[in-house]
CSV table of C-alpha atoms in Angstrom, one decimal:
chain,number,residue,atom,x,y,z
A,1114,UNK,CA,-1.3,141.6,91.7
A,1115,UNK,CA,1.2,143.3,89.2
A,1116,UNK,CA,-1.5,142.5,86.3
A,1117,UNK,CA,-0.7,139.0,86.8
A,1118,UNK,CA,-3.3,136.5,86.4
A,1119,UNK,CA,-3.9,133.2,88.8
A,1120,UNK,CA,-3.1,130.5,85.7
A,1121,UNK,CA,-5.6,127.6,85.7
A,1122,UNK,CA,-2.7,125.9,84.0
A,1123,UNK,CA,0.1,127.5,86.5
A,1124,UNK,CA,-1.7,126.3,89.2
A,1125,UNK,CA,-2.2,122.9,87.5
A,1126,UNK,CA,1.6,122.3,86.5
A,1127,UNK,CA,2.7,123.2,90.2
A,1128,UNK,CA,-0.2,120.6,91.6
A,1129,UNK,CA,1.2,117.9,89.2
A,1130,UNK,CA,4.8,118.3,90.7
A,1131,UNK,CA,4.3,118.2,94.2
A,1132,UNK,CA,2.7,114.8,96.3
A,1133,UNK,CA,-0.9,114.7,96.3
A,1134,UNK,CA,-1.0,115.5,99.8
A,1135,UNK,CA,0.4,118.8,99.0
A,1136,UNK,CA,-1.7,119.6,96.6
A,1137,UNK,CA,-4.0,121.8,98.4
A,1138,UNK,CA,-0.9,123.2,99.6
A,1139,UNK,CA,0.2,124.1,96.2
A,1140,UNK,CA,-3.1,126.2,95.7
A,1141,UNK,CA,-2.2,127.8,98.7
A,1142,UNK,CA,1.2,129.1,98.1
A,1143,UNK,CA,0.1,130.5,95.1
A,1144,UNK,CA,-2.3,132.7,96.4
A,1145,UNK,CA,-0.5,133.7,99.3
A,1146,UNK,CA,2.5,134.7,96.6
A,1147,UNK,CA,0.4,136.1,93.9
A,1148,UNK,CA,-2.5,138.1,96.1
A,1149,UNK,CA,-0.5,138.5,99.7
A,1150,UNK,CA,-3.6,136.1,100.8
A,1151,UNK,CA,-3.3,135.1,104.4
A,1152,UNK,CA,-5.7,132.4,106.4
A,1153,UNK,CA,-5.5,130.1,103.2
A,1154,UNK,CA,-7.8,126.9,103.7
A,1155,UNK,CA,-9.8,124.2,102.2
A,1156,UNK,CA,-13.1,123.0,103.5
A,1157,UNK,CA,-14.5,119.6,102.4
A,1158,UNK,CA,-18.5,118.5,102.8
A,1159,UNK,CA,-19.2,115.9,104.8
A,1160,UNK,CA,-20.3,112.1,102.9
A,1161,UNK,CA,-24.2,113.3,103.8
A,1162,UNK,CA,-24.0,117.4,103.4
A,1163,UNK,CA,-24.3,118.4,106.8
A,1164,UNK,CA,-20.3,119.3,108.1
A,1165,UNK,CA,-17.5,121.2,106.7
A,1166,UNK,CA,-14.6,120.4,107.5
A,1167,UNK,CA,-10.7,122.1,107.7
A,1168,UNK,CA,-8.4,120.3,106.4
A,1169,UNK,CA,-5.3,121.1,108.0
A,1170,UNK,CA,-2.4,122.4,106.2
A,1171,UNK,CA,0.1,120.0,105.7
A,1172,UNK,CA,3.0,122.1,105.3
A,1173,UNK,CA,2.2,123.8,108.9
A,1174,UNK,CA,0.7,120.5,110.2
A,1175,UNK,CA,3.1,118.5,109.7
A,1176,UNK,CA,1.0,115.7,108.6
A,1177,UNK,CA,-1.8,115.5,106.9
A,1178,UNK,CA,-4.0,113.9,109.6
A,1179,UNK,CA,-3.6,116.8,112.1
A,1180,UNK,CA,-7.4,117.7,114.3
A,1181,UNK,CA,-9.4,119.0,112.0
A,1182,UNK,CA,-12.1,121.7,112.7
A,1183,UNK,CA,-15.6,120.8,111.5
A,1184,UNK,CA,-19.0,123.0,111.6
A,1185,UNK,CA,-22.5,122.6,111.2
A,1186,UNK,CA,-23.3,123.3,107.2
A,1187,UNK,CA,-26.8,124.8,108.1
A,1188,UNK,CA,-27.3,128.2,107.8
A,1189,UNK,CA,-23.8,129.1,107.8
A,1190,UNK,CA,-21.7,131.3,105.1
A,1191,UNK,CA,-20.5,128.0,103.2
A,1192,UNK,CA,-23.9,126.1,103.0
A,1193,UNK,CA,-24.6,129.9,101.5
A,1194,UNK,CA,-21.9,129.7,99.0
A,1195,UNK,CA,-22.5,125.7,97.9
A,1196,UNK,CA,-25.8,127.0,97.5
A,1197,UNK,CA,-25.6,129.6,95.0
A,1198,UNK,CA,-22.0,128.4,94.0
A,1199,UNK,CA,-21.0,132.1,94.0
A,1200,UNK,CA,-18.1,133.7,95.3
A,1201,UNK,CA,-18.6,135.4,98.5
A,1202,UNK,CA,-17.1,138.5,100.1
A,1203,UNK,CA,-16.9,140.2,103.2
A,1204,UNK,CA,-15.2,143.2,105.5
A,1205,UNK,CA,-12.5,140.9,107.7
A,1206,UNK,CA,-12.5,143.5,110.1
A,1207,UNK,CA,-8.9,144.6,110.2
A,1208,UNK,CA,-8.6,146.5,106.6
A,1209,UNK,CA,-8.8,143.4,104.4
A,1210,UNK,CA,-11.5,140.8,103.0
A,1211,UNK,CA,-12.5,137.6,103.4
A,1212,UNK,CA,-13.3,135.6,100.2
A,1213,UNK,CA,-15.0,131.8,100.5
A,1214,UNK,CA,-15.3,130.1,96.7
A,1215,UNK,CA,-17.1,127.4,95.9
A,1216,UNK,CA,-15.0,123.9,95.1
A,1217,UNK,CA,-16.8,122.5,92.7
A,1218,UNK,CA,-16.8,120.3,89.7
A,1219,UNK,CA,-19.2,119.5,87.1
A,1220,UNK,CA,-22.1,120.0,90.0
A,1221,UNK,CA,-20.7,118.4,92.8
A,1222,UNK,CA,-20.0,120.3,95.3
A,1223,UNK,CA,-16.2,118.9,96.9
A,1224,UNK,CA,-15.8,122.0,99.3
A,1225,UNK,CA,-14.9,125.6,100.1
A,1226,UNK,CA,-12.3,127.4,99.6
A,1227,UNK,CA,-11.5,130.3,102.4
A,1228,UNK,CA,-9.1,133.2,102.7
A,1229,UNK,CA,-8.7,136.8,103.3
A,1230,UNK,CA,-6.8,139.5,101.1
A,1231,UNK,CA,-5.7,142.7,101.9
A,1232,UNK,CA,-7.0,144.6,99.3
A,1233,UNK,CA,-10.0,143.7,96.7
A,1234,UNK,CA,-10.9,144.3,92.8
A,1235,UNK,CA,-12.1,142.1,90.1
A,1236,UNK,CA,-8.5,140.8,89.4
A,1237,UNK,CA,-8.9,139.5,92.2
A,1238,UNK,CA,-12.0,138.0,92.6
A,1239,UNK,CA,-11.5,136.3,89.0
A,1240,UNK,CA,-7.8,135.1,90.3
A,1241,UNK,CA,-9.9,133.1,94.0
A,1242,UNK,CA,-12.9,131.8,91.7
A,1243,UNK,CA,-10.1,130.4,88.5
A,1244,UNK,CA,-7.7,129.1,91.9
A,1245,UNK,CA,-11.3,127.1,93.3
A,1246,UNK,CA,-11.9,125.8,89.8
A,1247,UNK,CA,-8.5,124.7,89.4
A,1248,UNK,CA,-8.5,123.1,93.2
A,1249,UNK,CA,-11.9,121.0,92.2
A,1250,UNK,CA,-9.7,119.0,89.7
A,1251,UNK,CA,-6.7,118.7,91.6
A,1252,UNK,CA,-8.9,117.2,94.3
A,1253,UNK,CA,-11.1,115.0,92.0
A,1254,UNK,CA,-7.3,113.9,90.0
A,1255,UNK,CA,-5.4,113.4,93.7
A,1256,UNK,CA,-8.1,111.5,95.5
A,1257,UNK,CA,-7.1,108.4,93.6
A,1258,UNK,CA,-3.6,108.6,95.1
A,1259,UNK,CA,-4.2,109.1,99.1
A,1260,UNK,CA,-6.9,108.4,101.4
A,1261,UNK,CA,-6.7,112.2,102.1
A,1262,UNK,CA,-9.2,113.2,100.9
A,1263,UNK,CA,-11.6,110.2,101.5
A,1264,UNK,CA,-10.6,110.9,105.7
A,1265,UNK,CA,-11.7,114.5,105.3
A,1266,UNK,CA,-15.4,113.7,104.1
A,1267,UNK,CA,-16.1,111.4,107.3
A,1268,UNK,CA,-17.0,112.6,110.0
A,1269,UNK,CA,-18.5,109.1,112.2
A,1270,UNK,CA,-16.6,105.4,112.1
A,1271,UNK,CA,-18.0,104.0,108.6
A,1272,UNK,CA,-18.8,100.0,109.2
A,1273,UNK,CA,-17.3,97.6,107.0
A,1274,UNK,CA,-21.1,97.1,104.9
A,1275,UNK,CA,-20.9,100.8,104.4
A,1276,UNK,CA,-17.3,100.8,103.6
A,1277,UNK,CA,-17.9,98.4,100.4
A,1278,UNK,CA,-21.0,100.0,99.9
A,1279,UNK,CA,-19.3,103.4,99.0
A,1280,UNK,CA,-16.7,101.9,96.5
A,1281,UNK,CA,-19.6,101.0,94.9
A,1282,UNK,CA,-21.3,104.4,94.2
A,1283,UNK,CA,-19.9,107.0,91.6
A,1284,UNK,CA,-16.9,109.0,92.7
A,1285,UNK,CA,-18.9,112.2,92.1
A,1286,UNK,CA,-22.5,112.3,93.2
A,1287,UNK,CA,-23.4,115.2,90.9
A,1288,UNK,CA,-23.0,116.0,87.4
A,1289,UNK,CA,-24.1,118.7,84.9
A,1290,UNK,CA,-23.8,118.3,81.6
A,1291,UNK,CA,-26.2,120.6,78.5
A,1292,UNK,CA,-29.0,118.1,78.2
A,1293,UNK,CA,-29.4,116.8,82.3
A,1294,UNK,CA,-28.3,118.1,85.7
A,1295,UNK,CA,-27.8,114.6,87.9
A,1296,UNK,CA,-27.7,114.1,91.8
A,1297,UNK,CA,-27.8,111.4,94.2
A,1298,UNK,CA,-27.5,110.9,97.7
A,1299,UNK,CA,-28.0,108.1,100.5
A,1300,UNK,CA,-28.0,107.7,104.3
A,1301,UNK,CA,-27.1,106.6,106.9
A,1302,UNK,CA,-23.4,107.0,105.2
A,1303,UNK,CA,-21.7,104.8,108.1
A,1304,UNK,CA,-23.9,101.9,108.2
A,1305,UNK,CA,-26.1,99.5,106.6
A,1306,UNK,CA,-24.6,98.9,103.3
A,1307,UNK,CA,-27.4,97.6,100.7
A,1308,UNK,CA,-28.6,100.2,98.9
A,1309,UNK,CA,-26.4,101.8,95.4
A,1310,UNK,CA,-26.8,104.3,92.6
A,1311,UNK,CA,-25.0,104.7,89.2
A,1312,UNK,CA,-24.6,106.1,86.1
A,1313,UNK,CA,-22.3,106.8,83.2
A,1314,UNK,CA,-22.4,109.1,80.0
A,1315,UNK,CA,-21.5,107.9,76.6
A,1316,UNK,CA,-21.3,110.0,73.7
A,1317,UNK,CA,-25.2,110.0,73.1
A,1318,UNK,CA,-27.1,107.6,76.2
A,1319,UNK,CA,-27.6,108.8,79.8
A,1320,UNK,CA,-27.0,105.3,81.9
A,1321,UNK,CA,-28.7,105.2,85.6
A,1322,UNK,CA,-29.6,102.6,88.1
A,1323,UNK,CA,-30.9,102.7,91.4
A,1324,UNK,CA,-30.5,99.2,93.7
A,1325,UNK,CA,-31.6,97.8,96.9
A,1326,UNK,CA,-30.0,94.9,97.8
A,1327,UNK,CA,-32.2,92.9,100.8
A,1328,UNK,CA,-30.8,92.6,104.5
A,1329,UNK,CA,-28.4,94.2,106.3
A,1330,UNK,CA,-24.9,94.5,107.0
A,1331,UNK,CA,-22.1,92.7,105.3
A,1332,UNK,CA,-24.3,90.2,103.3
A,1333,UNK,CA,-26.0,92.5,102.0
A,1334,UNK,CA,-23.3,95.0,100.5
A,1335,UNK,CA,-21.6,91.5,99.2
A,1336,UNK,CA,-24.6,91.0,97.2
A,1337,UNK,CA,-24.8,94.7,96.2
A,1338,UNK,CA,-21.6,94.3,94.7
A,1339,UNK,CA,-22.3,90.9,92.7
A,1340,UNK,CA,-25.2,93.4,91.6
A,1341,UNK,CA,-23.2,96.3,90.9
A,1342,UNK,CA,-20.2,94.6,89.2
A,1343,UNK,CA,-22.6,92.6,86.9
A,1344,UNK,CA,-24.3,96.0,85.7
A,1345,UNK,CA,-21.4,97.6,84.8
A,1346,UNK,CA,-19.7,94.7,82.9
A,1347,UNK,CA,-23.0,94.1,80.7
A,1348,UNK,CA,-23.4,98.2,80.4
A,1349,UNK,CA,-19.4,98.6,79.5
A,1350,UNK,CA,-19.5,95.4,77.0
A,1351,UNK,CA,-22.4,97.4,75.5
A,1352,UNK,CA,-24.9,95.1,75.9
A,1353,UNK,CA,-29.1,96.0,76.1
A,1354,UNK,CA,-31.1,97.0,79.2
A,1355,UNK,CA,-32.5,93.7,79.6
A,1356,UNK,CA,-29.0,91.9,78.9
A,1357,UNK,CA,-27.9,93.7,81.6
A,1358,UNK,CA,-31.1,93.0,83.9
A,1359,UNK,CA,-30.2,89.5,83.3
A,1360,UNK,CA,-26.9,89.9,83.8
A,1361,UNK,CA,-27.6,90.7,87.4
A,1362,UNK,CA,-30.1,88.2,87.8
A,1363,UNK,CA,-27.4,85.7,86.6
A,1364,UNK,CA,-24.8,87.1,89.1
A,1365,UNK,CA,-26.7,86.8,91.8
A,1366,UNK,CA,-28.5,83.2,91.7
A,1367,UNK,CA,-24.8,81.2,90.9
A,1368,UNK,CA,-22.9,83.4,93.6
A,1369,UNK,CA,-25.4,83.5,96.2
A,1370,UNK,CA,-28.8,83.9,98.0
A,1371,UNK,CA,-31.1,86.9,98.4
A,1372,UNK,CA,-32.4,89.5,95.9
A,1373,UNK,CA,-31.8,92.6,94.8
A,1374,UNK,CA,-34.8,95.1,93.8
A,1375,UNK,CA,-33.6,98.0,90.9
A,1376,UNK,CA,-34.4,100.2,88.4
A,1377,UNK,CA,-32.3,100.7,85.5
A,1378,UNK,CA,-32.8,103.7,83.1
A,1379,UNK,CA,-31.0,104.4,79.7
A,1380,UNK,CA,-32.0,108.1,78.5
A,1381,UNK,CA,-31.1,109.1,74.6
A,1382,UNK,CA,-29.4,112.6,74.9
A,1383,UNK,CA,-30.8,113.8,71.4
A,1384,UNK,CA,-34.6,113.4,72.2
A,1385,UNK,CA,-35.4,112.5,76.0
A,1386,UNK,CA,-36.4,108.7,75.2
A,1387,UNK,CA,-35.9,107.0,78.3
A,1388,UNK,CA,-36.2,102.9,78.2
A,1389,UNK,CA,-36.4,101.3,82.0
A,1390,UNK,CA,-36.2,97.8,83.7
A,1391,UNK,CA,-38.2,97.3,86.8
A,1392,UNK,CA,-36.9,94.9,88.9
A,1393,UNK,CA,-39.5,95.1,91.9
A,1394,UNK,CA,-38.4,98.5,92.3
A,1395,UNK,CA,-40.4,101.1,94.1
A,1396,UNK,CA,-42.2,103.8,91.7
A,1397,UNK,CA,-40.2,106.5,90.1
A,1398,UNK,CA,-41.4,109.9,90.8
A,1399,UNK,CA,-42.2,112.8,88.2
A,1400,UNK,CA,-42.4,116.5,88.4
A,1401,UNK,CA,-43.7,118.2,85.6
A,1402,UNK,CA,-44.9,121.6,85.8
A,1403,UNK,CA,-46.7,121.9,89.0
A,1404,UNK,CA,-47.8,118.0,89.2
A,1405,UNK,CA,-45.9,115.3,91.4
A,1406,UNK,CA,-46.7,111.9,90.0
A,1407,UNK,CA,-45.8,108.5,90.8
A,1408,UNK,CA,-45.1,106.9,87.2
A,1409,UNK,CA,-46.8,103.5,87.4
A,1410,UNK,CA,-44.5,101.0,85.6
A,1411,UNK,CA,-44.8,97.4,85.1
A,1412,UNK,CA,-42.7,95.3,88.2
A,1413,UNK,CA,-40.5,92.4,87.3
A,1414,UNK,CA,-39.2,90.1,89.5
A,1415,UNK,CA,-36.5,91.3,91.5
A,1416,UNK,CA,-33.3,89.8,90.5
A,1417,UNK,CA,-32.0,86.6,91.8
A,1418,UNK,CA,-35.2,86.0,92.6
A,1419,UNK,CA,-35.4,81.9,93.1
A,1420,UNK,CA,-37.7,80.9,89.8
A,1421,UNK,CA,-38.0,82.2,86.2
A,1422,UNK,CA,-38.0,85.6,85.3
A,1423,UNK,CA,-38.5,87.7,82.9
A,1424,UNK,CA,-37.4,91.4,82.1
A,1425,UNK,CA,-38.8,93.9,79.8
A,1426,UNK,CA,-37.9,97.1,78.6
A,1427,UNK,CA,-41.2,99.9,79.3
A,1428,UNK,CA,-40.3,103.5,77.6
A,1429,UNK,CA,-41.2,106.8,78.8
A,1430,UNK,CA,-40.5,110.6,77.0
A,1431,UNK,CA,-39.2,113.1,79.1
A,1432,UNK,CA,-39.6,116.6,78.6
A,1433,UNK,CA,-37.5,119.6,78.9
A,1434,UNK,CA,-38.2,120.6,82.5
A,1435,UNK,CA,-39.4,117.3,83.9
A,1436,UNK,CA,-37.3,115.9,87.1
A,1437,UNK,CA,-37.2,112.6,87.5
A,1438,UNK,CA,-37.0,111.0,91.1
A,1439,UNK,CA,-35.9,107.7,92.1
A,1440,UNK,CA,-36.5,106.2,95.5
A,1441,UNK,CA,-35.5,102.8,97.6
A,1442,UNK,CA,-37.5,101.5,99.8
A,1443,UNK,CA,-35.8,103.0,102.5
A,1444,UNK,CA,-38.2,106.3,101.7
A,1445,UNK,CA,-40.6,104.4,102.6
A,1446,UNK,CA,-39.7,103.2,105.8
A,1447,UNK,CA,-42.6,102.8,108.3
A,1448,UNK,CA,-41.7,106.4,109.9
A,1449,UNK,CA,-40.2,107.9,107.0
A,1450,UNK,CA,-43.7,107.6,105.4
A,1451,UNK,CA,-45.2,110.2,108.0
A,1452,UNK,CA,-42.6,112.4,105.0
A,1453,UNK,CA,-45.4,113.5,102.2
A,1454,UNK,CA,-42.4,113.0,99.1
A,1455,UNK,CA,-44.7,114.3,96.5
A,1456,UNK,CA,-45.2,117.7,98.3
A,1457,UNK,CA,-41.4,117.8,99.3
A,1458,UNK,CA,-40.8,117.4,95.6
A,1459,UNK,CA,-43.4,119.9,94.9
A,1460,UNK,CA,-41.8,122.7,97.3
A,1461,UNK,CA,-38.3,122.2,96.5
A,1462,UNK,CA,-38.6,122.7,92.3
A,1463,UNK,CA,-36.9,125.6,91.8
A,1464,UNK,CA,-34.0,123.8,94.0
A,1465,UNK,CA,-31.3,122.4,92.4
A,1466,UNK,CA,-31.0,118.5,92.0
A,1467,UNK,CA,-28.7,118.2,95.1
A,1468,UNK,CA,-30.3,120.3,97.3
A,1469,UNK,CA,-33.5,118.5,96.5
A,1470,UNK,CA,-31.5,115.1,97.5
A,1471,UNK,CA,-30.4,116.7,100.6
A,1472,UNK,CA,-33.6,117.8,101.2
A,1473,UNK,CA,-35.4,114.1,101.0
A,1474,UNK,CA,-32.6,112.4,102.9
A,1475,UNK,CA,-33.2,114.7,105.8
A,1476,UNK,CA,-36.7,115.0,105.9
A,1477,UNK,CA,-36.6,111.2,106.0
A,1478,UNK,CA,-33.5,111.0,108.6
A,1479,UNK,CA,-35.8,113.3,111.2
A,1480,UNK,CA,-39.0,111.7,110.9
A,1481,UNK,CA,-37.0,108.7,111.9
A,1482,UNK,CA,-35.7,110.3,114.9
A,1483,UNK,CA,-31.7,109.7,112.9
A,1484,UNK,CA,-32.1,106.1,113.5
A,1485,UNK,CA,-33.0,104.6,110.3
A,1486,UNK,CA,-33.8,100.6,109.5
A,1487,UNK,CA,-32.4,100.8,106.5
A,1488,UNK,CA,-31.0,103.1,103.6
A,1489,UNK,CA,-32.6,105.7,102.0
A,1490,UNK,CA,-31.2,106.5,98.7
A,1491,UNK,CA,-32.4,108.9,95.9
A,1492,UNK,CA,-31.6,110.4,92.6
A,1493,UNK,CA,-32.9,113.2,91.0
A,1494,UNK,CA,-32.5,114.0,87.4
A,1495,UNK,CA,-33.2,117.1,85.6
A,1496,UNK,CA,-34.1,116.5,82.2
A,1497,UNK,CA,-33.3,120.3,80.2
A,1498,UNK,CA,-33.6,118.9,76.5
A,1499,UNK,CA,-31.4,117.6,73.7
A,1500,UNK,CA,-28.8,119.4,72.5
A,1501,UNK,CA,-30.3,121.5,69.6
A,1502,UNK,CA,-33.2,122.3,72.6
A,1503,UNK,CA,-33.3,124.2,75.9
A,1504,UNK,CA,-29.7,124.2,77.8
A,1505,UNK,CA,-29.5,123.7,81.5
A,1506,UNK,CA,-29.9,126.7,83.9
A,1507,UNK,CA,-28.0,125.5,87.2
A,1508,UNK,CA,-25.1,126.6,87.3
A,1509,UNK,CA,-16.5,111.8,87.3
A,1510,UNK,CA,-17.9,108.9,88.4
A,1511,UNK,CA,-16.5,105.3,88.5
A,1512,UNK,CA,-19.0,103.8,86.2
């Protein structure tokens, strides 16, 4: 390498002057020039976890739609490295090594990236790991601009429910920040189209919501995103939990008919109050020390429910250490019940919060046999304490 070090902001400036189909590309080049790397790719993860998939170079493709390889996530080198978000290393076979980084930013887990180098030292390691970092927000920044990126994460025909239903969920599904480690996660990601998750960070609140919008199909993600739409114009105007409950409520009955079940959480980053709106939402789920626990709330009415309602705030303190897990109904679909949650939750604690989402949506997708009747959708939150208290361990969004 000369002593030359892989620039975050190099690699950044180069990225910003080239299309944002090339931007991969741009990574590339730069290692290929700096480190003599050869075999230079990018690997996304599928919309549900379970494939990785090439995307093609577009400077040797020629487009950037050319096949792409994809390959099973389990028990292969990347589910390793999106594990333990470390870098990995191995003898290529022919003198050199082969490096696979982890893509990822602020706990979400975009991809891979995969090369081989002729000769290794920590120069070089440091150079792959600051080149991944820099590709997880050239990615995150591009993806607004091309479709890309959003074709490289699908791996079935998504229906039109499901293709509303997505522009409806945060553009990240994970995010780490000192006080909280957030993930959520839903299947079948190519059909149905009821179910949505949210949040949003302000300077000192936590904001989440978990929805289930009744039926199936297009009429349902229509009135997910009457739902949706109303919670994030009360939330954004600043407005109070039950504002916003009513809000939806108000949405709902004066645009159409059917009802929407939710959950809607604001958490104070400075002491681990958490106020919540039950909205005839299943249970949320608690893990604190060893003890799963279903946390019995008071159930409103769901909203646009046809007669009067009412909405109250119930509070709750969370704990440094606690995880917090929030279900739909579809976890509880007649088969998916034959999954114990509580003992699921139990096993996977020392798992990060989107492994433990990956683990729930596939426990639930097998006991169904893959055929679901209707979404499953989860969050988990790990609550590590305020910021003068204990700092998280595990180591963007369109709200």
């Amino acid at each position: 390498m000369g002593g030359e070090v892989l620039g975050l902001d190099e690699v950044l400036r180069a990225a910003e002057d080239a299309a944002p189909v090339e931007s991969v590309d741009v990574v590339a080049r730069n290692l290929e020039k700096r480190l003599s790397a050869a075999e230079v790719s990018f690997l996304f993860v599928d919309m549900i976890g379970r494939q990785a998939i090439r995307l093609p170079r577009a400077d040797r493709a020629g487009n950037g739609r050319g096949e792409a390889e994809r390959m099973e996530l389990e028990g292969s080198l990347y589910d390793r490295v999106l594990r333990t978000q470390r870098l990995y290393q191995e003898d290529d076979g022919e003198g050199g090594y082969r490096l696979l980084a982890p893509v990822t930013n602020r706990g979400d887990c975009i991809g891979v990236l995969d090369l081989v180098v002729p000769h290794m030292d920590d120069a070089v390691r440091d150079a792959v790991v600051e080149a991944a970092h820099a590709l997880a927000y050239i990615v995150v920044t591009d993806r607004r601009f091309t479709d890309l990126y959003h074709w490289g994460r699908r791996t079935t025909v998504v229906s039109l429910a499901a293709e509303i239903q997505h522009q409806l969920l945060p553009s990240a599904s994970c995010c780490e920040a000192a006080q909280f480690t957030l993930a959520g996660g839903l299947a079948p990601a190519d059909d149905i189209g009821g179910d949505t998750y949210d949040y949003a960070l302000d300077q000192d609140t936590l904001h989440l919501s978990i929805t289930d919008a009744m039926g199936h199909d297009t009429a349902s993600a229509l009135l997910a995103t009457l739902t949706v739409a109303a919670l994030r114009g009360a939330r954004r105007s600043g407005r109070s939990l039950t504002d916003q409950a009513y809000a939806a409520h108000r949405a709902i009955t004066g645009n159409a008919r059917g009802m929407t079940t939710g959950q809607l959480l604001r958490v104070k980053l400075d002491s681990g109050v958490c106020e919540l709106v039950n909205a005839g939402h299943p249970w949320p789920l608690r893990l604190r020390g060893d003890r799963v626990e279903e946390l019995a709330l008071k159930i409103n009415m769901p909203f646009g429910m046809p007669a009067p309602v009412t909405y109250e705030v119930q509070r709750l303190l969370l704990e440094p250490g606690d995880r917090l897990v929030l279900i739909t109904d579809g976890m509880h679909d007649r088969r998916a019940a034959a999954v114990d949650l509580p003992a699921l939750i139990h096993d996977t604690r020392g798992e990060h919060p989107r492994e433990v989402v990956q683990a729930m949506i596939a426990a639930v997708h097998a006991a169904c046999g893959g055929q679901l009747a209707d979404d499953a959708t989860t969050m988990v939150l790990d609550w590590h304490g305020s910021r003068s208290g204990l700092r998280h361990t595990h180591g963007g969004s369109n709200a």
